[in-house]
């Protein structure tokens, strides 16, 4: 029986978790193999601008899988990938667009994991979009890769409930452990890959049937650093959603007496109301948290805060060292 050969494309931690799961599943079932990995080039990080490889590259190297990174998927890239003789491209959060010549290297084409109920939230930031819009569910889709962004036919799609407390980080990579997206995405990928492998006949594989996307489409855009600047005139619910949507990046911050203050975790109490001006730090209640006036008389409860250049602190520790903070006007 011929094994299905897979080229996996991805870059960040969530994608690396799925890659690790696929490597383990391929070894267990013996039906397919990860023949190579495609990822972004190393990026300069830290004070000394040290080049750091992506989490996907690290995972590939640990497992002895060839890893490739290109600035552009041009003819030189195709020459490097072609000898792998992969049957299918499997992608999750790679960050580059695949052209027709590159996709032509794979007899079965490519499939992509996208954390939304496509065609809703096409584009690069579907999970933050779901949080910002206060959705009660998060969709997860596996689509065939098409030449138009996220418009490919669907091979699998599910929805999972949201409690309204999740962050982008908790939903995507679980801070290094299994998350809603990585756990369900892995299961969707493994089912599809094993089914394709089982279709083998005379050395050839068949893709399962796919369905066109139905419903109204919407698109997400890149998140900018300035999106994390808090506007206290907004309702507390909107600010809380932004704090969760913009974790781990760019995080949400404000200024207190000219010093940057990041609010890392927050909570809501719809029964709390105030007449104070938006941005006012209200009288401290040790059993509640740091309360801040917002638009419409609503109140945001900060649970974890961080002064610029200082470590993050739970609100009780923060208030122990924050003299005259109550009554401050945040901007």
PDB file of C-alpha atoms in Angstrom:
ATOM      1  CA  UNK A   1       0.000   0.000   0.000  1.00  0.00           C
ATOM      2  CA  UNK A   2       1.376   3.371  -1.006  1.00  0.00           C
ATOM      3  CA  UNK A   3       1.515   6.001   1.719  1.00  0.00           C
ATOM      4  CA  UNK A   4       0.002   9.410   1.110  1.00  0.00           C
ATOM      5  CA  UNK A   5       2.817  11.967   1.065  1.00  0.00           C
ATOM      6  CA  UNK A   6       2.040  15.314   2.696  1.00  0.00           C
ATOM      7  CA  UNK A   7       3.733  18.705   2.591  1.00  0.00           C
ATOM      8  CA  UNK A   8       2.646  20.630   5.688  1.00  0.00           C
ATOM      9  CA  UNK A   9       2.631  24.447   5.590  1.00  0.00           C
ATOM     10  CA  UNK A  10       2.386  26.597   8.718  1.00  0.00           C
ATOM     11  CA  UNK A  11       4.305  28.901  11.012  1.00  0.00           C
ATOM     12  CA  UNK A  12       3.052  29.851  14.527  1.00  0.00           C
ATOM     13  CA  UNK A  13       2.606  27.805  17.691  1.00  0.00           C
ATOM     14  CA  UNK A  14      -0.972  26.689  16.990  1.00  0.00           C
ATOM     15  CA  UNK A  15       0.141  25.331  13.624  1.00  0.00           C
ATOM     16  CA  UNK A  16       3.083  23.559  15.268  1.00  0.00           C
ATOM     17  CA  UNK A  17       0.726  21.835  17.714  1.00  0.00           C
ATOM     18  CA  UNK A  18      -1.368  20.524  14.817  1.00  0.00           C
ATOM     19  CA  UNK A  19       1.794  19.411  12.994  1.00  0.00           C
ATOM     20  CA  UNK A  20       2.956  17.500  16.071  1.00  0.00           C
ATOM     21  CA  UNK A  21      -0.436  15.803  16.305  1.00  0.00           C
ATOM     22  CA  UNK A  22      -0.346  14.833  12.624  1.00  0.00           C
ATOM     23  CA  UNK A  23       3.142  13.380  12.991  1.00  0.00           C
ATOM     24  CA  UNK A  24       1.929  11.259  15.897  1.00  0.00           C
ATOM     25  CA  UNK A  25      -1.206  10.163  14.042  1.00  0.00           C
ATOM     26  CA  UNK A  26       0.734   9.276  10.886  1.00  0.00           C
ATOM     27  CA  UNK A  27       3.087   7.089  12.905  1.00  0.00           C
ATOM     28  CA  UNK A  28       0.139   5.389  14.601  1.00  0.00           C
ATOM     29  CA  UNK A  29      -2.045   4.727  11.571  1.00  0.00           C
ATOM     30  CA  UNK A  30       0.746   4.222   9.013  1.00  0.00           C
ATOM     31  CA  UNK A  31      -1.412   5.550   6.198  1.00  0.00           C
ATOM     32  CA  UNK A  32       0.318   8.852   5.432  1.00  0.00           C
ATOM     33  CA  UNK A  33       3.576  10.631   6.144  1.00  0.00           C
ATOM     34  CA  UNK A  34       4.706  14.227   6.564  1.00  0.00           C
ATOM     35  CA  UNK A  35       7.386  14.330   3.870  1.00  0.00           C
ATOM     36  CA  UNK A  36       8.332  17.959   4.366  1.00  0.00           C
ATOM     37  CA  UNK A  37       7.375  21.215   6.026  1.00  0.00           C
ATOM     38  CA  UNK A  38       6.973  24.678   4.535  1.00  0.00           C
ATOM     39  CA  UNK A  39       7.229  27.630   6.921  1.00  0.00           C
ATOM     40  CA  UNK A  40       8.128  31.299   7.155  1.00  0.00           C
ATOM     41  CA  UNK A  41      11.789  32.343   7.323  1.00  0.00           C
ATOM     42  CA  UNK A  42      13.264  32.977  10.792  1.00  0.00           C
ATOM     43  CA  UNK A  43      12.396  36.396  12.216  1.00  0.00           C
ATOM     44  CA  UNK A  44      14.586  38.816  14.166  1.00  0.00           C
ATOM     45  CA  UNK A  45      13.492  39.055  17.805  1.00  0.00           C
ATOM     46  CA  UNK A  46      14.784  40.458  21.066  1.00  0.00           C
ATOM     47  CA  UNK A  47      17.233  43.189  21.874  1.00  0.00           C
ATOM     48  CA  UNK A  48      19.988  41.609  19.806  1.00  0.00           C
ATOM     49  CA  UNK A  49      17.702  40.824  16.839  1.00  0.00           C
ATOM     50  CA  UNK A  50      18.545  37.151  16.966  1.00  0.00           C
ATOM     51  CA  UNK A  51      17.013  35.143  14.129  1.00  0.00           C
ATOM     52  CA  UNK A  52      14.432  32.797  15.633  1.00  0.00           C
ATOM     53  CA  UNK A  53      12.892  29.970  13.569  1.00  0.00           C
ATOM     54  CA  UNK A  54       9.121  29.489  13.571  1.00  0.00           C
ATOM     55  CA  UNK A  55       7.496  27.030  15.946  1.00  0.00           C
ATOM     56  CA  UNK A  56       6.609  24.847  12.963  1.00  0.00           C
ATOM     57  CA  UNK A  57      10.250  24.709  11.882  1.00  0.00           C
ATOM     58  CA  UNK A  58      11.316  23.773  15.408  1.00  0.00           C
ATOM     59  CA  UNK A  59       8.751  20.965  15.458  1.00  0.00           C
ATOM     60  CA  UNK A  60       9.898  19.683  12.073  1.00  0.00           C
ATOM     61  CA  UNK A  61      13.556  19.665  13.095  1.00  0.00           C
ATOM     62  CA  UNK A  62      12.824  17.840  16.360  1.00  0.00           C
ATOM     63  CA  UNK A  63      11.053  15.130  14.371  1.00  0.00           C
ATOM     64  CA  UNK A  64      13.681  14.898  11.624  1.00  0.00           C
ATOM     65  CA  UNK A  65      11.438  16.281   8.884  1.00  0.00           C
ATOM     66  CA  UNK A  66      12.945  18.515   6.171  1.00  0.00           C
ATOM     67  CA  UNK A  67      11.859  22.140   6.634  1.00  0.00           C
ATOM     68  CA  UNK A  68      11.840  24.763   3.882  1.00  0.00           C
ATOM     69  CA  UNK A  69      11.396  28.527   4.163  1.00  0.00           C
ATOM     70  CA  UNK A  70      11.171  30.932   1.262  1.00  0.00           C
ATOM     71  CA  UNK A  71      10.563  34.642   0.955  1.00  0.00           C
ATOM     72  CA  UNK A  72       8.633  33.927  -2.239  1.00  0.00           C
ATOM     73  CA  UNK A  73       7.081  30.775  -3.655  1.00  0.00           C
ATOM     74  CA  UNK A  74       8.819  31.235  -6.992  1.00  0.00           C
ATOM     75  CA  UNK A  75      10.493  28.836  -9.414  1.00  0.00           C
ATOM     76  CA  UNK A  76      13.444  28.347  -7.049  1.00  0.00           C
ATOM     77  CA  UNK A  77      11.037  27.316  -4.276  1.00  0.00           C
ATOM     78  CA  UNK A  78       9.232  24.930  -6.609  1.00  0.00           C
ATOM     79  CA  UNK A  79      12.528  23.303  -7.589  1.00  0.00           C
ATOM     80  CA  UNK A  80      13.229  22.563  -3.911  1.00  0.00           C
ATOM     81  CA  UNK A  81       9.761  21.217  -3.145  1.00  0.00           C
ATOM     82  CA  UNK A  82       9.167  19.175  -6.309  1.00  0.00           C
ATOM     83  CA  UNK A  83      11.615  16.320  -5.436  1.00  0.00           C
ATOM     84  CA  UNK A  84       9.575  15.551  -2.309  1.00  0.00           C
ATOM     85  CA  UNK A  85       6.883  14.175  -4.647  1.00  0.00           C
ATOM     86  CA  UNK A  86       4.088  15.060  -2.249  1.00  0.00           C
ATOM     87  CA  UNK A  87       0.522  14.116  -3.101  1.00  0.00           C
ATOM     88  CA  UNK A  88      -1.181  16.889  -1.137  1.00  0.00           C
ATOM     89  CA  UNK A  89      -0.487  20.228   0.546  1.00  0.00           C
ATOM     90  CA  UNK A  90      -1.930  20.603   4.065  1.00  0.00           C
ATOM     91  CA  UNK A  91      -1.949  24.142   5.439  1.00  0.00           C
ATOM     92  CA  UNK A  92      -2.761  25.885   8.696  1.00  0.00           C
ATOM     93  CA  UNK A  93      -1.708  29.486   9.297  1.00  0.00           C
ATOM     94  CA  UNK A  94       1.221  29.635   6.876  1.00  0.00           C
ATOM     95  CA  UNK A  95       0.948  33.284   5.850  1.00  0.00           C
ATOM     96  CA  UNK A  96       1.607  33.157   2.093  1.00  0.00           C
ATOM     97  CA  UNK A  97      -0.665  32.867  -0.929  1.00  0.00           C
ATOM     98  CA  UNK A  98      -0.244  29.775  -3.100  1.00  0.00           C
ATOM     99  CA  UNK A  99      -0.137  30.401  -6.830  1.00  0.00           C
ATOM    100  CA  UNK A 100      -1.315  27.981  -9.524  1.00  0.00           C
ATOM    101  CA  UNK A 101       2.202  26.781 -10.385  1.00  0.00           C
ATOM    102  CA  UNK A 102       2.989  25.931  -6.773  1.00  0.00           C
ATOM    103  CA  UNK A 103      -0.341  24.182  -6.229  1.00  0.00           C
ATOM    104  CA  UNK A 104       0.344  22.288  -9.450  1.00  0.00           C
ATOM    105  CA  UNK A 105       3.091  20.371  -7.638  1.00  0.00           C
ATOM    106  CA  UNK A 106       0.427  18.398  -5.752  1.00  0.00           C
ATOM    107  CA  UNK A 107      -1.797  15.968  -7.676  1.00  0.00           C
ATOM    108  CA  UNK A 108      -4.541  16.345  -5.059  1.00  0.00           C
ATOM    109  CA  UNK A 109      -4.105  20.092  -4.613  1.00  0.00           C
ATOM    110  CA  UNK A 110      -4.202  21.524  -1.115  1.00  0.00           C
ATOM    111  CA  UNK A 111      -6.437  21.749   1.947  1.00  0.00           C
ATOM    112  CA  UNK A 112      -6.480  24.489   4.559  1.00  0.00           C
ATOM    113  CA  UNK A 113      -7.720  24.736   8.146  1.00  0.00           C
ATOM    114  CA  UNK A 114      -9.549  28.005   8.795  1.00  0.00           C
ATOM    115  CA  UNK A 115     -11.055  28.832  12.218  1.00  0.00           C
ATOM    116  CA  UNK A 116     -14.393  30.241  11.093  1.00  0.00           C
ATOM    117  CA  UNK A 117     -17.682  29.046   9.660  1.00  0.00           C
ATOM    118  CA  UNK A 118     -16.770  29.897   6.083  1.00  0.00           C
ATOM    119  CA  UNK A 119     -17.771  31.966   4.191  1.00  0.00           C
ATOM    120  CA  UNK A 120     -18.010  34.005   7.401  1.00  0.00           C
ATOM    121  CA  UNK A 121     -14.754  35.684   8.448  1.00  0.00           C
ATOM    122  CA  UNK A 122     -12.597  34.962   5.453  1.00  0.00           C
ATOM    123  CA  UNK A 123      -9.114  36.439   5.759  1.00  0.00           C
ATOM    124  CA  UNK A 124      -6.317  36.535   8.287  1.00  0.00           C
ATOM    125  CA  UNK A 125      -7.968  37.253  11.675  1.00  0.00           C
ATOM    126  CA  UNK A 126     -11.132  35.140  12.017  1.00  0.00           C
ATOM    127  CA  UNK A 127     -10.780  34.308  15.718  1.00  0.00           C
ATOM    128  CA  UNK A 128     -10.337  37.926  16.896  1.00  0.00           C
ATOM    129  CA  UNK A 129     -13.286  38.839  14.671  1.00  0.00           C
ATOM    130  CA  UNK A 130     -15.520  36.258  16.354  1.00  0.00           C
ATOM    131  CA  UNK A 131     -14.568  37.569  19.809  1.00  0.00           C
ATOM    132  CA  UNK A 132     -14.994  41.214  18.832  1.00  0.00           C
ATOM    133  CA  UNK A 133     -18.460  40.496  17.473  1.00  0.00           C
ATOM    134  CA  UNK A 134     -19.513  38.628  20.610  1.00  0.00           C
ATOM    135  CA  UNK A 135     -20.280  35.404  18.736  1.00  0.00           C
ATOM    136  CA  UNK A 136     -21.700  32.526  20.765  1.00  0.00           C
ATOM    137  CA  UNK A 137     -19.976  29.977  18.525  1.00  0.00           C
ATOM    138  CA  UNK A 138     -16.674  29.595  16.723  1.00  0.00           C
ATOM    139  CA  UNK A 139     -16.699  27.807  13.401  1.00  0.00           C
ATOM    140  CA  UNK A 140     -13.807  25.637  12.210  1.00  0.00           C
ATOM    141  CA  UNK A 141     -13.542  24.689   8.527  1.00  0.00           C
ATOM    142  CA  UNK A 142     -11.312  22.613   6.298  1.00  0.00           C
ATOM    143  CA  UNK A 143     -11.478  23.887   2.734  1.00  0.00           C
ATOM    144  CA  UNK A 144      -9.822  23.037  -0.531  1.00  0.00           C
ATOM    145  CA  UNK A 145      -7.220  25.679  -1.307  1.00  0.00           C
ATOM    146  CA  UNK A 146      -8.369  27.916  -4.145  1.00  0.00           C
ATOM    147  CA  UNK A 147      -6.685  30.796  -5.944  1.00  0.00           C
ATOM    148  CA  UNK A 148      -9.071  33.227  -4.237  1.00  0.00           C
ATOM    149  CA  UNK A 149      -8.628  33.773  -0.503  1.00  0.00           C
ATOM    150  CA  UNK A 150     -10.688  31.312   1.559  1.00  0.00           C
ATOM    151  CA  UNK A 151     -13.181  30.639  -1.228  1.00  0.00           C
ATOM    152  CA  UNK A 152     -12.451  26.935  -1.672  1.00  0.00           C
ATOM    153  CA  UNK A 153     -15.097  24.226  -1.374  1.00  0.00           C
ATOM    154  CA  UNK A 154     -15.621  22.759   2.091  1.00  0.00           C
ATOM    155  CA  UNK A 155     -14.481  19.279   3.079  1.00  0.00           C
ATOM    156  CA  UNK A 156     -15.485  19.607   6.731  1.00  0.00           C
ATOM    157  CA  UNK A 157     -17.021  22.219   9.031  1.00  0.00           C
ATOM    158  CA  UNK A 158     -18.049  22.268  12.699  1.00  0.00           C
ATOM    159  CA  UNK A 159     -19.050  24.839  15.310  1.00  0.00           C
ATOM    160  CA  UNK A 160     -18.065  24.938  18.988  1.00  0.00           C
ATOM    161  CA  UNK A 161     -19.729  26.981  21.720  1.00  0.00           C
ATOM    162  CA  UNK A 162     -18.080  30.025  23.298  1.00  0.00           C
ATOM    163  CA  UNK A 163     -18.541  31.104  26.904  1.00  0.00           C
ATOM    164  CA  UNK A 164     -17.652  34.740  26.269  1.00  0.00           C
ATOM    165  CA  UNK A 165     -14.453  34.612  28.324  1.00  0.00           C
ATOM    166  CA  UNK A 166     -12.081  33.163  25.709  1.00  0.00           C
ATOM    167  CA  UNK A 167      -9.070  34.968  24.284  1.00  0.00           C
ATOM    168  CA  UNK A 168      -7.547  34.567  20.840  1.00  0.00           C
ATOM    169  CA  UNK A 169      -4.607  32.887  22.548  1.00  0.00           C
ATOM    170  CA  UNK A 170      -6.727  30.366  24.468  1.00  0.00           C
ATOM    171  CA  UNK A 171      -8.725  29.447  21.369  1.00  0.00           C
ATOM    172  CA  UNK A 172      -5.762  29.213  18.996  1.00  0.00           C
ATOM    173  CA  UNK A 173      -2.773  27.719  20.776  1.00  0.00           C
ATOM    174  CA  UNK A 174      -3.899  27.318  24.382  1.00  0.00           C
ATOM    175  CA  UNK A 175      -0.595  28.902  25.452  1.00  0.00           C
ATOM    176  CA  UNK A 176       1.243  25.833  24.226  1.00  0.00           C
ATOM    177  CA  UNK A 177      -1.320  23.134  25.006  1.00  0.00           C
ATOM    178  CA  UNK A 178      -4.338  21.771  23.160  1.00  0.00           C
ATOM    179  CA  UNK A 179      -6.999  24.328  22.316  1.00  0.00           C
ATOM    180  CA  UNK A 180     -10.434  24.335  20.698  1.00  0.00           C
ATOM    181  CA  UNK A 181      -8.884  25.031  17.293  1.00  0.00           C
ATOM    182  CA  UNK A 182      -5.881  22.689  17.473  1.00  0.00           C
ATOM    183  CA  UNK A 183      -7.827  19.766  18.944  1.00  0.00           C
ATOM    184  CA  UNK A 184     -10.744  19.940  16.518  1.00  0.00           C
ATOM    185  CA  UNK A 185      -8.568  20.964  13.578  1.00  0.00           C
ATOM    186  CA  UNK A 186      -6.351  17.942  14.123  1.00  0.00           C
ATOM    187  CA  UNK A 187      -9.332  15.580  14.147  1.00  0.00           C
ATOM    188  CA  UNK A 188     -10.696  17.121  10.950  1.00  0.00           C
ATOM    189  CA  UNK A 189      -7.328  16.829   9.204  1.00  0.00           C
ATOM    190  CA  UNK A 190      -6.655  13.252  10.316  1.00  0.00           C
ATOM    191  CA  UNK A 191     -10.103  12.069   9.214  1.00  0.00           C
ATOM    192  CA  UNK A 192      -9.634  13.608   5.780  1.00  0.00           C
ATOM    193  CA  UNK A 193      -6.061  12.370   5.311  1.00  0.00           C
ATOM    194  CA  UNK A 194      -6.871   8.832   6.416  1.00  0.00           C
ATOM    195  CA  UNK A 195      -9.899   8.735   4.104  1.00  0.00           C
ATOM    196  CA  UNK A 196      -7.760   9.899   1.189  1.00  0.00           C
ATOM    197  CA  UNK A 197      -5.127   7.289   2.039  1.00  0.00           C
ATOM    198  CA  UNK A 198      -7.790   4.564   2.145  1.00  0.00           C
ATOM    199  CA  UNK A 199      -8.890   5.543  -1.372  1.00  0.00           C
ATOM    200  CA  UNK A 200      -5.560   4.453  -2.868  1.00  0.00           C
ATOM    201  CA  UNK A 201      -5.888   2.357  -6.002  1.00  0.00           C
ATOM    202  CA  UNK A 202      -3.026   1.526  -8.321  1.00  0.00           C
ATOM    203  CA  UNK A 203      -0.887   4.129  -6.570  1.00  0.00           C
ATOM    204  CA  UNK A 204      -3.380   6.961  -6.988  1.00  0.00           C
ATOM    205  CA  UNK A 205      -5.545   8.731  -4.429  1.00  0.00           C
ATOM    206  CA  UNK A 206      -8.969  10.364  -4.619  1.00  0.00           C
ATOM    207  CA  UNK A 207     -10.110  13.477  -2.805  1.00  0.00           C
ATOM    208  CA  UNK A 208     -13.412  13.181  -0.892  1.00  0.00           C
ATOM    209  CA  UNK A 209     -16.418  15.144  -2.117  1.00  0.00           C
ATOM    210  CA  UNK A 210     -16.470  18.832  -1.198  1.00  0.00           C
ATOM    211  CA  UNK A 211     -19.375  21.247  -0.961  1.00  0.00           C
ATOM    212  CA  UNK A 212     -19.475  24.878  -2.125  1.00  0.00           C
ATOM    213  CA  UNK A 213     -19.577  27.523   0.592  1.00  0.00           C
ATOM    214  CA  UNK A 214     -23.069  28.842   1.273  1.00  0.00           C
ATOM    215  CA  UNK A 215     -24.251  31.991   3.014  1.00  0.00           C
ATOM    216  CA  UNK A 216     -23.212  35.604   3.230  1.00  0.00           C
ATOM    217  CA  UNK A 217     -19.467  36.167   3.108  1.00  0.00           C
ATOM    218  CA  UNK A 218     -17.495  38.558   5.297  1.00  0.00           C
ATOM    219  CA  UNK A 219     -13.817  39.425   5.457  1.00  0.00           C
ATOM    220  CA  UNK A 220     -11.336  40.152   8.229  1.00  0.00           C
ATOM    221  CA  UNK A 221      -8.264  42.371   8.037  1.00  0.00           C
ATOM    222  CA  UNK A 222      -4.843  42.635   9.630  1.00  0.00           C
ATOM    223  CA  UNK A 223      -4.755  43.822  13.239  1.00  0.00           C
ATOM    224  CA  UNK A 224      -2.641  46.929  13.831  1.00  0.00           C
ATOM    225  CA  UNK A 225      -0.734  47.809  16.978  1.00  0.00           C
ATOM    226  CA  UNK A 226      -2.837  50.925  17.499  1.00  0.00           C
ATOM    227  CA  UNK A 227      -5.997  48.808  17.568  1.00  0.00           C
ATOM    228  CA  UNK A 228      -5.042  47.909  21.131  1.00  0.00           C
ATOM    229  CA  UNK A 229      -5.296  51.483  22.438  1.00  0.00           C
ATOM    230  CA  UNK A 230      -8.318  51.605  24.741  1.00  0.00           C
ATOM    231  CA  UNK A 231     -11.035  54.159  24.090  1.00  0.00           C
ATOM    232  CA  UNK A 232     -12.768  54.526  27.453  1.00  0.00           C
ATOM    233  CA  UNK A 233     -15.797  56.174  25.859  1.00  0.00           C
ATOM    234  CA  UNK A 234     -16.731  52.754  24.479  1.00  0.00           C
ATOM    235  CA  UNK A 235     -18.996  50.422  26.424  1.00  0.00           C
ATOM    236  CA  UNK A 236     -17.230  48.120  28.905  1.00  0.00           C
ATOM    237  CA  UNK A 237     -18.440  45.066  26.988  1.00  0.00           C
ATOM    238  CA  UNK A 238     -16.740  46.289  23.820  1.00  0.00           C
ATOM    239  CA  UNK A 239     -13.500  47.002  25.695  1.00  0.00           C
ATOM    240  CA  UNK A 240     -13.569  43.565  27.361  1.00  0.00           C
ATOM    241  CA  UNK A 241     -13.988  41.924  23.954  1.00  0.00           C
ATOM    242  CA  UNK A 242     -11.011  43.860  22.603  1.00  0.00           C
ATOM    243  CA  UNK A 243      -8.854  42.838  25.572  1.00  0.00           C
ATOM    244  CA  UNK A 244      -9.664  39.196  24.841  1.00  0.00           C
ATOM    245  CA  UNK A 245      -9.460  39.481  21.049  1.00  0.00           C
ATOM    246  CA  UNK A 246      -6.083  41.235  21.155  1.00  0.00           C
ATOM    247  CA  UNK A 247      -4.446  38.697  23.476  1.00  0.00           C
ATOM    248  CA  UNK A 248      -1.635  37.802  22.813  1.00  0.00           C
ATOM    249  CA  UNK A 249      -1.116  40.690  20.339  1.00  0.00           C
ATOM    250  CA  UNK A 250      -1.143  43.663  20.324  1.00  0.00           C
ATOM    251  CA  UNK A 251      -2.676  43.659  23.831  1.00  0.00           C
ATOM    252  CA  UNK A 252      -4.837  46.518  25.097  1.00  0.00           C
ATOM    253  CA  UNK A 253      -3.273  49.513  26.814  1.00  0.00           C
ATOM    254  CA  UNK A 254      -4.006  52.978  28.119  1.00  0.00           C
ATOM    255  CA  UNK A 255      -2.026  55.791  29.776  1.00  0.00           C
ATOM    256  CA  UNK A 256      -1.982  56.905  33.393  1.00  0.00           C
ATOM    257  CA  UNK A 257      -0.120  60.157  34.043  1.00  0.00           C
ATOM    258  CA  UNK A 258       1.886  59.610  30.876  1.00  0.00           C
ATOM    259  CA  UNK A 259       2.876  56.015  31.702  1.00  0.00           C
ATOM    260  CA  UNK A 260       1.659  53.105  29.576  1.00  0.00           C
ATOM    261  CA  UNK A 261      -0.588  50.673  31.418  1.00  0.00           C
ATOM    262  CA  UNK A 262      -1.617  47.362  29.833  1.00  0.00           C
ATOM    263  CA  UNK A 263      -4.764  45.594  30.947  1.00  0.00           C
ATOM    264  CA  UNK A 264      -4.220  41.894  30.390  1.00  0.00           C
ATOM    265  CA  UNK A 265      -7.376  40.401  31.883  1.00  0.00           C
ATOM    266  CA  UNK A 266     -10.768  41.878  32.593  1.00  0.00           C
ATOM    267  CA  UNK A 267     -14.296  40.993  33.650  1.00  0.00           C
ATOM    268  CA  UNK A 268     -17.778  42.467  33.476  1.00  0.00           C
ATOM    269  CA  UNK A 269     -20.586  43.067  35.940  1.00  0.00           C
ATOM    270  CA  UNK A 270     -23.632  44.369  34.051  1.00  0.00           C
ATOM    271  CA  UNK A 271     -25.240  45.470  37.338  1.00  0.00           C
ATOM    272  CA  UNK A 272     -22.475  47.974  38.045  1.00  0.00           C
ATOM    273  CA  UNK A 273     -23.150  51.504  36.834  1.00  0.00           C
ATOM    274  CA  UNK A 274     -21.395  54.838  37.383  1.00  0.00           C
ATOM    275  CA  UNK A 275     -21.810  58.537  36.687  1.00  0.00           C
ATOM    276  CA  UNK A 276     -18.041  59.071  36.594  1.00  0.00           C
ATOM    277  CA  UNK A 277     -16.318  60.219  33.411  1.00  0.00           C
ATOM    278  CA  UNK A 278     -15.053  57.413  31.152  1.00  0.00           C
ATOM    279  CA  UNK A 279     -11.511  56.406  32.102  1.00  0.00           C
ATOM    280  CA  UNK A 280     -11.926  57.259  35.796  1.00  0.00           C
ATOM    281  CA  UNK A 281     -10.482  54.689  38.224  1.00  0.00           C
ATOM    282  CA  UNK A 282     -13.324  54.069  40.684  1.00  0.00           C
ATOM    283  CA  UNK A 283     -13.041  53.335  44.419  1.00  0.00           C
ATOM    284  CA  UNK A 284     -11.223  50.052  44.939  1.00  0.00           C
ATOM    285  CA  UNK A 285     -13.106  46.964  46.084  1.00  0.00           C
ATOM    286  CA  UNK A 286     -10.630  44.269  47.073  1.00  0.00           C
ATOM    287  CA  UNK A 287     -13.107  41.451  46.471  1.00  0.00           C
ATOM    288  CA  UNK A 288     -13.937  42.680  42.958  1.00  0.00           C
ATOM    289  CA  UNK A 289     -10.968  44.169  41.123  1.00  0.00           C
ATOM    290  CA  UNK A 290      -9.847  47.493  39.695  1.00  0.00           C
ATOM    291  CA  UNK A 291     -13.015  49.184  38.459  1.00  0.00           C
ATOM    292  CA  UNK A 292     -12.825  51.681  35.617  1.00  0.00           C
ATOM    293  CA  UNK A 293     -15.625  53.851  34.282  1.00  0.00           C
ATOM    294  CA  UNK A 294     -16.508  53.347  30.610  1.00  0.00           C
ATOM    295  CA  UNK A 295     -19.023  54.718  28.136  1.00  0.00           C
ATOM    296  CA  UNK A 296     -22.777  54.496  28.767  1.00  0.00           C
ATOM    297  CA  UNK A 297     -22.113  54.419  32.525  1.00  0.00           C
ATOM    298  CA  UNK A 298     -20.726  50.874  32.270  1.00  0.00           C
ATOM    299  CA  UNK A 299     -17.823  49.575  34.346  1.00  0.00           C
ATOM    300  CA  UNK A 300     -14.848  47.428  33.331  1.00  0.00           C
ATOM    301  CA  UNK A 301     -13.213  45.329  36.026  1.00  0.00           C
ATOM    302  CA  UNK A 302      -9.471  44.925  35.468  1.00  0.00           C
ATOM    303  CA  UNK A 303      -8.116  41.656  36.868  1.00  0.00           C
ATOM    304  CA  UNK A 304      -4.498  41.690  35.668  1.00  0.00           C
ATOM    305  CA  UNK A 305      -2.454  44.805  34.864  1.00  0.00           C
ATOM    306  CA  UNK A 306       1.080  45.728  33.840  1.00  0.00           C
ATOM    307  CA  UNK A 307       2.958  49.018  34.013  1.00  0.00           C
ATOM    308  CA  UNK A 308       5.346  49.646  31.128  1.00  0.00           C
ATOM    309  CA  UNK A 309       8.691  48.003  31.899  1.00  0.00           C
ATOM    310  CA  UNK A 310       7.268  46.102  34.875  1.00  0.00           C
ATOM    311  CA  UNK A 311       5.959  42.581  35.333  1.00  0.00           C
ATOM    312  CA  UNK A 312       2.302  41.684  35.005  1.00  0.00           C
ATOM    313  CA  UNK A 313       0.413  41.539  38.304  1.00  0.00           C
ATOM    314  CA  UNK A 314      -2.930  40.336  39.592  1.00  0.00           C
ATOM    315  CA  UNK A 315      -5.032  43.314  40.641  1.00  0.00           C
ATOM    316  CA  UNK A 316      -4.494  42.877  44.410  1.00  0.00           C
ATOM    317  CA  UNK A 317      -0.699  42.944  44.050  1.00  0.00           C
ATOM    318  CA  UNK A 318      -0.981  45.797  41.576  1.00  0.00           C
ATOM    319  CA  UNK A 319      -3.040  47.920  43.966  1.00  0.00           C
ATOM    320  CA  UNK A 320      -0.644  47.246  46.839  1.00  0.00           C
ATOM    321  CA  UNK A 321       1.992  49.239  44.967  1.00  0.00           C
ATOM    322  CA  UNK A 322      -0.204  51.706  43.085  1.00  0.00           C
ATOM    323  CA  UNK A 323      -0.468  54.723  45.378  1.00  0.00           C
ATOM    324  CA  UNK A 324      -3.028  57.355  44.419  1.00  0.00           C
ATOM    325  CA  UNK A 325      -4.214  55.186  41.532  1.00  0.00           C
ATOM    326  CA  UNK A 326      -7.844  55.381  42.611  1.00  0.00           C
ATOM    327  CA  UNK A 327      -9.367  58.485  41.101  1.00  0.00           C
ATOM    328  CA  UNK A 328      -6.824  58.631  38.280  1.00  0.00           C
ATOM    329  CA  UNK A 329      -7.980  59.517  34.792  1.00  0.00           C
ATOM    330  CA  UNK A 330      -6.880  56.963  32.214  1.00  0.00           C
ATOM    331  CA  UNK A 331      -6.411  58.152  28.639  1.00  0.00           C
TER     332      UNK A 331
END
